[in-house]
Short mmCIF file of C-alpha atoms and ligand atoms in Angstrom, two decimals:
data_model
loop_
_atom_site.label_atom_id
_atom_site.label_comp_id
_atom_site.label_asym_id
_atom_site.label_seq_id
_atom_site.Cartn_x
_atom_site.Cartn_y
_atom_site.Cartn_z
CA MET S 30 -3.56 26.06 -0.80
CA MET S 31 -3.02 22.31 -0.97
CA THR S 32 0.59 22.44 -0.91
CA ARG S 33 0.70 24.66 1.96
CA ARG S 34 -1.61 22.15 4.16
CA VAL S 35 0.24 19.42 3.24
CA VAL S 36 3.45 20.90 4.65
CA LEU S 37 1.91 22.29 7.08
CA SER S 38 0.19 18.96 8.50
CA GLY S 39 4.03 17.28 7.77
CA ALA S 40 5.33 19.68 10.23
CA THR S 41 3.02 19.08 12.88
CA GLY S 42 3.55 15.27 12.28
CA LEU S 43 7.12 15.86 12.50
CA ALA S 44 6.74 17.48 16.02
CA THR S 45 4.73 15.03 17.21
CA ALA S 46 6.79 12.13 15.99
CA VAL S 47 9.82 13.26 17.04
CA LEU S 48 8.77 13.88 20.77
CA LEU S 49 6.94 10.19 20.68
CA SER S 50 9.66 8.37 19.15
CA GLY S 51 10.77 5.56 20.95
CA CYS S 52 9.71 7.07 24.40
CA ASP S 53 11.02 5.23 27.64
CA ARG S 54 8.25 4.92 30.63
CA GLY S 55 9.92 2.91 33.32
CA GLY S 56 11.82 0.66 31.26
CA SER S 57 9.32 -0.01 29.04
CA ARG S 58 9.35 1.22 25.56
CA VAL S 59 6.71 2.60 23.34
CA LEU S 60 6.93 1.93 19.39
CA THR S 61 5.30 4.25 17.53
CA SER S 62 3.95 3.61 14.11
CA SER S 63 1.87 5.66 11.53
CA ASP S 64 -0.81 4.71 9.17
CA THR S 65 -2.94 6.95 6.88
CA HIS S 66 -6.31 4.38 7.35
CA PRO S 67 -8.63 5.16 10.32
CA SER S 68 -7.94 2.73 13.27
CA ASP S 69 -10.69 -0.10 12.41
CA TYR S 70 -9.00 -0.62 8.80
CA PRO S 71 -7.19 -4.09 8.68
CA THR S 72 -3.84 -2.49 8.37
CA VAL S 73 -4.13 -0.72 11.91
CA GLN S 74 -5.49 -3.52 13.22
CA ALA S 75 -2.75 -5.53 12.47
CA VAL S 76 -0.05 -3.60 13.80
CA ASN S 77 -2.04 -3.60 17.03
CA GLU S 78 -2.06 -7.19 17.23
CA MET S 79 1.55 -6.91 16.89
CA GLY S 80 1.97 -4.93 19.80
CA ARG S 81 -0.37 -6.89 21.85
CA LEU S 82 1.94 -9.84 21.11
CA LEU S 83 5.03 -7.82 22.13
CA GLU S 84 3.60 -6.71 24.77
CA THR S 85 2.46 -10.07 25.88
CA ARG S 86 5.83 -11.66 25.39
CA THR S 87 7.89 -8.93 26.90
CA GLY S 88 5.75 -8.71 29.90
CA GLY S 89 4.70 -5.10 28.87
CA ARG S 90 8.42 -3.92 28.20
CA LEU S 91 7.73 -3.42 24.40
CA ARG S 92 4.49 -1.89 23.19
CA ILE S 93 3.52 -0.26 19.77
CA HIS S 94 1.30 2.94 19.50
CA VAL S 95 -0.05 3.72 16.21
CA TYR S 96 -0.92 7.06 14.89
CA ALA S 97 -4.06 5.92 12.70
CA GLY S 98 -6.06 8.48 10.13
CA GLY S 99 -2.99 10.09 8.58
CA GLN S 100 -2.54 12.46 11.93
CA LEU S 101 1.60 12.18 11.31
CA GLY S 102 0.82 13.38 7.68
CA ALA S 103 0.87 11.72 3.85
CA GLU S 104 2.87 8.79 3.42
CA ARG S 105 5.78 10.19 1.83
CA ASP S 106 6.46 12.74 4.21
CA THR S 107 6.17 10.18 7.33
CA LEU S 108 8.57 8.02 5.40
CA GLU S 109 10.90 10.57 5.41
CA ILE S 110 10.55 10.97 9.50
CA THR S 111 10.98 7.13 9.42
CA THR S 112 14.09 7.18 7.51
CA PHE S 113 15.65 9.45 9.90
CA GLY S 114 14.21 7.54 12.96
CA GLY S 115 11.65 10.54 14.09
CA LEU S 116 9.19 7.69 13.80
CA ASP S 117 10.03 3.97 14.86
CA MET S 118 7.58 2.35 12.38
CA ASN S 119 5.29 2.96 9.37
CA ARG S 120 2.79 1.18 7.52
CA VAL S 121 2.64 2.51 3.85
CA ASN S 122 1.62 0.93 0.40
CA LEU S 123 4.68 0.24 -1.76
CA ALA S 124 3.91 2.82 -4.59
CA PRO S 125 5.67 6.02 -2.42
CA LEU S 126 8.74 3.77 -2.22
CA THR S 127 8.96 3.20 -5.66
CA ALA S 128 10.74 6.26 -5.73
CA ILE S 129 13.17 5.49 -3.18
CA GLU S 130 14.31 1.75 -3.98
CA PRO S 131 13.71 0.06 -7.60
CA MET S 132 13.10 -3.39 -6.19
CA THR S 133 9.92 -2.04 -4.77
CA VAL S 134 8.70 -1.50 -7.97
CA ILE S 135 8.28 -4.90 -9.04
CA PRO S 136 5.19 -6.01 -6.81
CA SER S 137 4.07 -2.42 -7.70
CA LEU S 138 3.98 -3.33 -11.58
CA PRO S 139 0.57 -3.49 -13.29
CA PHE S 140 -0.93 -6.85 -14.11
CA LEU S 141 2.06 -8.71 -13.17
CA PHE S 142 0.30 -10.91 -10.11
CA ARG S 143 -2.60 -13.51 -11.49
CA SER S 144 -4.51 -13.64 -8.20
CA THR S 145 -4.86 -12.85 -4.81
CA GLY S 146 -2.88 -16.72 -4.00
CA HIS S 147 -0.24 -15.95 -6.78
CA MET S 148 0.64 -12.70 -5.23
CA ARG S 149 0.38 -14.18 -1.39
CA ARG S 150 2.38 -17.27 -2.54
CA ALA S 151 5.41 -14.88 -4.05
CA LEU S 152 5.87 -12.49 -1.39
CA ASP S 153 5.74 -14.83 1.27
CA GLY S 154 8.93 -16.41 -0.37
CA PRO S 155 12.27 -15.59 -1.10
CA VAL S 156 11.52 -12.72 -3.63
CA GLY S 157 9.39 -10.98 -0.82
CA GLN S 158 12.33 -11.14 1.32
CA ALA S 159 14.48 -9.59 -0.95
CA ILE S 160 12.23 -6.84 -1.74
CA LEU S 161 11.84 -6.26 2.21
CA ASP S 162 15.71 -6.32 2.63
CA SER S 163 16.69 -4.17 -0.44
CA LEU S 164 15.03 -0.80 2.18
CA ARG S 165 17.80 -1.15 4.39
CA PRO S 166 20.55 0.82 2.57
CA HIS S 167 17.56 3.25 2.86
CA GLY S 168 17.56 3.65 6.77
CA MET S 169 14.60 1.13 7.15
CA VAL S 170 14.30 -2.23 7.95
CA GLY S 171 11.11 -4.16 5.77
CA LEU S 172 9.27 -6.29 8.53
CA CYS S 173 6.36 -7.75 6.51
CA PHE S 174 3.79 -7.36 3.52
CA TYR S 175 0.18 -6.99 4.07
CA ASP S 176 -2.47 -7.55 1.86
CA SER S 177 -3.95 -4.44 -0.72
CA GLY S 178 -6.37 -6.05 -2.61
CA GLU S 179 -6.71 -5.27 -6.35
CA ARG S 180 -6.84 -1.61 -7.42
CA SER S 181 -9.31 -0.77 -9.92
CA PHE S 182 -10.51 2.54 -11.65
CA TYR S 183 -13.37 4.81 -10.35
CA ASN S 184 -14.55 7.70 -11.69
CA THR S 185 -17.67 10.58 -11.79
CA LYS S 186 -18.48 10.19 -15.56
CA ARG S 187 -18.86 6.53 -16.96
CA PRO S 188 -17.89 2.74 -16.76
CA ILE S 189 -14.72 2.02 -18.09
CA GLN S 190 -14.88 -0.88 -20.32
CA THR S 191 -11.85 -0.28 -22.91
CA PRO S 192 -8.60 1.96 -22.30
CA ASP S 193 -10.68 4.38 -24.61
CA ASP S 194 -12.88 4.93 -22.01
CA LEU S 195 -10.05 6.40 -19.87
CA LYS S 196 -9.25 8.74 -22.54
CA GLY S 197 -9.19 12.43 -21.46
CA LEU S 198 -9.76 11.55 -17.73
CA LYS S 199 -7.70 13.05 -15.23
CA ILE S 200 -7.13 10.17 -12.98
CA ARG S 201 -5.06 10.77 -9.21
CA VAL S 202 -2.54 8.48 -8.69
CA GLN S 203 -0.39 7.94 -5.80
CA ASN S 204 3.11 9.55 -5.76
CA SER S 205 5.11 7.62 -7.79
CA ASP S 206 6.53 7.95 -11.30
CA LEU S 207 5.46 4.06 -12.23
CA PHE S 208 1.64 4.78 -11.55
CA VAL S 209 2.15 8.33 -13.55
CA ALA S 210 3.70 6.33 -16.44
CA MET S 211 0.70 3.33 -16.26
CA ILE S 212 -1.86 5.86 -16.35
CA LYS S 213 -0.43 7.92 -19.53
CA ALA S 214 0.12 4.58 -21.24
CA LEU S 215 -3.77 3.99 -20.72
CA GLY S 216 -4.23 7.37 -22.66
CA ALA S 217 -5.50 9.13 -19.45
CA ASP S 218 -3.81 12.14 -17.59
CA ALA S 219 -2.26 11.44 -14.24
CA THR S 220 -2.44 13.82 -11.13
CA PRO S 221 -0.50 12.61 -8.30
CA MET S 222 -1.68 13.60 -5.11
CA ASP S 223 -2.07 12.62 -1.43
CA VAL S 224 -5.15 10.17 -0.81
CA GLY S 225 -6.09 12.69 1.64
CA GLU S 226 -6.82 15.28 -0.96
CA VAL S 227 -8.87 12.69 -3.33
CA TYR S 228 -12.53 13.31 -1.95
CA GLY S 229 -12.23 17.49 -2.45
CA ALA S 230 -10.78 17.14 -5.68
CA LEU S 231 -13.62 14.67 -6.85
CA VAL S 232 -16.01 17.00 -5.68
CA GLN S 233 -14.62 20.15 -6.91
CA GLY S 234 -13.78 18.64 -10.34
CA VAL S 235 -10.17 19.26 -10.05
CA ILE S 236 -9.75 15.20 -10.84
CA ASP S 237 -12.38 12.70 -12.51
CA GLY S 238 -11.26 9.80 -10.81
CA ALA S 239 -8.62 7.81 -9.04
CA GLU S 240 -7.88 3.75 -8.74
CA ASN S 241 -7.73 1.99 -5.46
CA ASN S 242 -9.28 -1.15 -3.66
CA GLN S 243 -12.78 -1.61 -2.74
CA PRO S 244 -11.76 -0.85 1.05
CA SER S 245 -10.29 2.53 0.28
CA TYR S 246 -12.67 3.73 -2.04
CA PHE S 247 -15.25 3.12 0.40
CA THR S 248 -13.36 4.16 3.84
CA GLY S 249 -12.39 7.30 1.79
CA ARG S 250 -16.20 8.14 0.99
CA HIS S 251 -14.81 8.34 -2.50
CA PHE S 252 -17.86 6.66 -4.27
CA GLU S 253 -19.99 9.30 -3.00
CA ALA S 254 -18.28 11.62 -5.53
CA ALA S 255 -17.31 9.03 -7.91
CA PRO S 256 -20.17 6.24 -8.48
CA PHE S 257 -18.50 3.97 -11.35
CA TYR S 258 -16.29 1.35 -10.23
CA SER S 259 -14.72 -0.65 -13.22
CA LEU S 260 -12.91 -4.03 -12.16
CA THR S 261 -9.66 -3.51 -13.95
CA ARG S 262 -7.60 -5.05 -11.23
CA HIS S 263 -4.41 -3.66 -12.91
CA VAL S 264 -2.21 -2.94 -9.72
CA MET S 265 -1.62 -5.49 -6.63
CA ALA S 266 0.96 -3.74 -4.90
CA PRO S 267 0.65 -4.92 -1.51
CA GLU S 268 1.21 -2.58 1.95
CA ILE S 269 4.47 -2.71 3.73
CA LEU S 270 5.51 -2.43 7.45
CA VAL S 271 8.73 -0.88 8.20
CA MET S 272 10.91 0.22 11.28
CA SER S 273 13.62 3.01 11.03
CA MET S 274 17.04 1.34 10.76
CA ALA S 275 17.77 4.04 13.81
CA ARG S 276 15.17 2.28 15.82
CA TRP S 277 16.31 -1.37 14.79
CA GLU S 278 20.01 -0.70 15.91
CA LYS S 279 19.21 0.20 19.40
CA LEU S 280 17.21 -3.19 19.86
CA SER S 281 18.98 -6.18 21.08
CA THR S 282 19.08 -9.25 19.02
CA ALA S 283 16.44 -10.72 21.01
CA ASP S 284 14.16 -8.08 20.62
CA ARG S 285 14.78 -7.79 16.96
CA ASP S 286 13.57 -11.64 16.48
CA LEU S 287 10.76 -10.70 18.66
CA VAL S 288 9.43 -7.67 16.48
CA GLN S 289 10.53 -9.69 13.31
CA GLN S 290 8.27 -12.77 14.40
CA THR S 291 5.59 -10.75 15.70
CA ALA S 292 5.22 -8.59 12.18
CA ARG S 293 5.35 -12.27 10.78
CA GLU S 294 2.68 -13.56 12.77
CA SER S 295 0.11 -10.60 12.06
CA VAL S 296 0.24 -11.24 8.26
CA PRO S 297 -2.19 -14.01 8.51
CA PHE S 298 -4.53 -12.03 10.88
CA MET S 299 -4.54 -9.41 8.63
CA ARG S 300 -5.42 -11.50 5.97
CA THR S 301 -8.77 -12.64 7.99
CA LEU S 302 -9.68 -9.06 8.40
CA TRP S 303 -8.89 -7.94 4.83
CA ASP S 304 -11.05 -10.91 3.11
CA LYS S 305 -13.76 -9.75 4.94
CA ARG S 306 -13.18 -6.02 4.69
CA VAL S 307 -13.10 -6.35 0.85
CA GLU S 308 -16.40 -8.55 1.02
CA ASP S 309 -17.92 -5.88 3.72
CA ALA S 310 -16.99 -2.64 1.56
CA THR S 311 -18.10 -4.61 -1.77
CA ALA S 312 -21.56 -4.90 -0.30
CA LYS S 313 -21.87 -1.33 1.20
CA LEU S 314 -20.82 0.16 -1.93
CA LEU S 315 -23.39 -1.69 -4.04
CA ALA S 316 -26.03 -0.99 -1.47
CA GLY S 317 -24.73 2.59 -1.66
CA GLY S 318 -25.79 3.15 -5.31
CA VAL S 319 -22.01 2.51 -6.79
CA LYS S 320 -22.34 1.01 -10.55
CA MET S 321 -19.83 -1.70 -10.51
CA ASN S 322 -18.70 -3.13 -13.67
CA ASP S 323 -16.65 -6.15 -14.55
CA VAL S 324 -14.12 -5.55 -17.21
CA THR S 325 -14.21 -8.50 -19.85
CA ASP S 326 -11.15 -7.64 -22.02
CA ILE S 327 -8.27 -7.21 -19.58
CA ALA S 328 -5.71 -7.85 -22.44
CA ALA S 329 -6.84 -4.56 -23.95
CA PHE S 330 -5.41 -3.06 -20.65
CA SER S 331 -2.18 -5.15 -20.17
CA GLY S 332 -1.14 -5.40 -23.98
CA LEU S 333 -0.41 -1.34 -23.23
CA MET S 334 2.12 -2.06 -20.46
CA LYS S 335 5.10 -3.20 -22.31
CA PRO S 336 7.01 0.33 -22.48
CA VAL S 337 6.15 0.59 -18.72
CA TRP S 338 7.66 -2.51 -17.77
CA ASP S 339 10.52 -1.75 -20.20
CA ARG S 340 10.83 1.64 -18.53
CA PHE S 341 11.09 0.55 -14.93
CA VAL S 342 12.44 -2.93 -14.96
CA THR S 343 15.92 -2.35 -15.81
CA THR S 344 18.31 -4.32 -13.43
CA PRO S 345 19.41 -7.80 -13.85
CA GLU S 346 17.86 -8.46 -10.07
CA GLN S 347 14.47 -6.46 -10.71
CA LYS S 348 14.39 -9.03 -13.85
CA ARG S 349 15.41 -12.06 -11.82
CA LEU S 350 12.71 -11.03 -9.25
CA VAL S 351 9.84 -10.67 -11.98
CA ALA S 352 11.27 -13.97 -13.69
CA GLU S 353 10.82 -16.07 -10.61
CA ILE S 354 7.27 -14.26 -9.64
CA GLU S 355 6.25 -15.33 -12.99
CA ALA S 356 7.29 -18.78 -12.56
CA THR S 357 6.10 -18.92 -9.36
CA GLY S 358 2.23 -20.78 -9.06
CA ASP S 359 -1.03 -19.93 -7.20
CA ASP S 360 -2.56 -21.50 -4.31
CA THR S 361 -4.56 -23.93 -6.65
CA GLY S 362 -0.93 -25.05 -7.47
CA THR S 363 -0.85 -24.13 -10.86
CA GLU S 364 3.00 -23.61 -12.02
CA GLY S 365 3.78 -20.67 -13.80
CA GLY S 366 2.42 -18.94 -16.96
CA ARG S 367 -0.32 -16.21 -17.32
CA GLY S 368 -3.53 -18.19 -17.51
C1 GTR Q 13 -4.78 2.55 -0.09
C2 GTR Q 13 -3.40 2.34 0.62
C3 GTR Q 13 -2.63 3.65 1.22
C4 GTR Q 13 -2.68 4.38 0.15
C5 GTR Q 13 -3.82 4.35 -0.99
C6 GTR Q 13 -3.58 5.61 -1.68
O1 GTR Q 13 -5.16 1.29 -0.74
O2 GTR Q 13 -4.03 1.17 1.68
O3 GTR Q 13 -1.76 2.88 2.42
O4 GTR Q 13 -1.64 4.42 -0.56
O5 GTR Q 13 -4.35 3.61 -1.26
O6 GTR Q 13 -4.43 5.49 -2.84
O7 GTR Q 13 -3.03 6.60 -1.36
#
């Protein structure tokens, strides 16, 4: 049943996207983009802002239409559509890309970033650019990263304080072997699944929990079914905005520069919305009865990650980027070292 729904929604999305991709109206081009989040979510707002900048700067010649709320299907499916040019742009989390390109594993590694400042500084620099560029051989141009905060565990049973509390729990993860390996290393059972299925799976007891940032936990109403949210802050895998290489190659050099520049300009816009969204979601979650607990012994979790890092960080290029990120300071000027 679940598989059939995914296939059907993917097929419908595909037809829509193919019909709409790069449609021309009197010399103006509408770039199509997909997002699983609803239209008020910061990622959608940021791509809309980029569209507004593009429209203003080209006198309406280039515009963006975001298909929000997962209308075009799950991230894995829309990514496939993007790679063959059926969709012009796509905003996804980095996790589903880890199956496609090993360089995208890096910012998705558990307990890599020490803080939001550290993550932003590393991804805004040459390391981030190298990861964005790594998607080109896969038919996509990485335009920019957006924040996705810190992912933490939530479940229907109990607060998580130590990895022992996760034992035996069925935890939903994104479609990524890296995430599956991380959950297994922590002693829980991993169930990869599209985010759109999580609420129902929690209610039906198909899974006991999942992991995400506060805004997604709130927006998907997952907190109603799984009220224990434990601040493990284990992953800061960012969001990424990509453009299909097929569309990119059809743009003039000047338009490519404009697309790249407006994407870049949408990043600080998004961060302002994001910080506020985390604050608002947290307040609403607490008001909604969520039992949120701090986790004091983070080392008990991060200490189990060595086999995961060893399995997924294998190439010299990956190792070089990890070392560069570890040596990058955070916004408060601390240089290197896991403090
Ligand atoms: C969210 C992210 C989505 C999606 C979702 C998930 O934080 O913004 O793109 O990856 O998590 O868990 O599937």
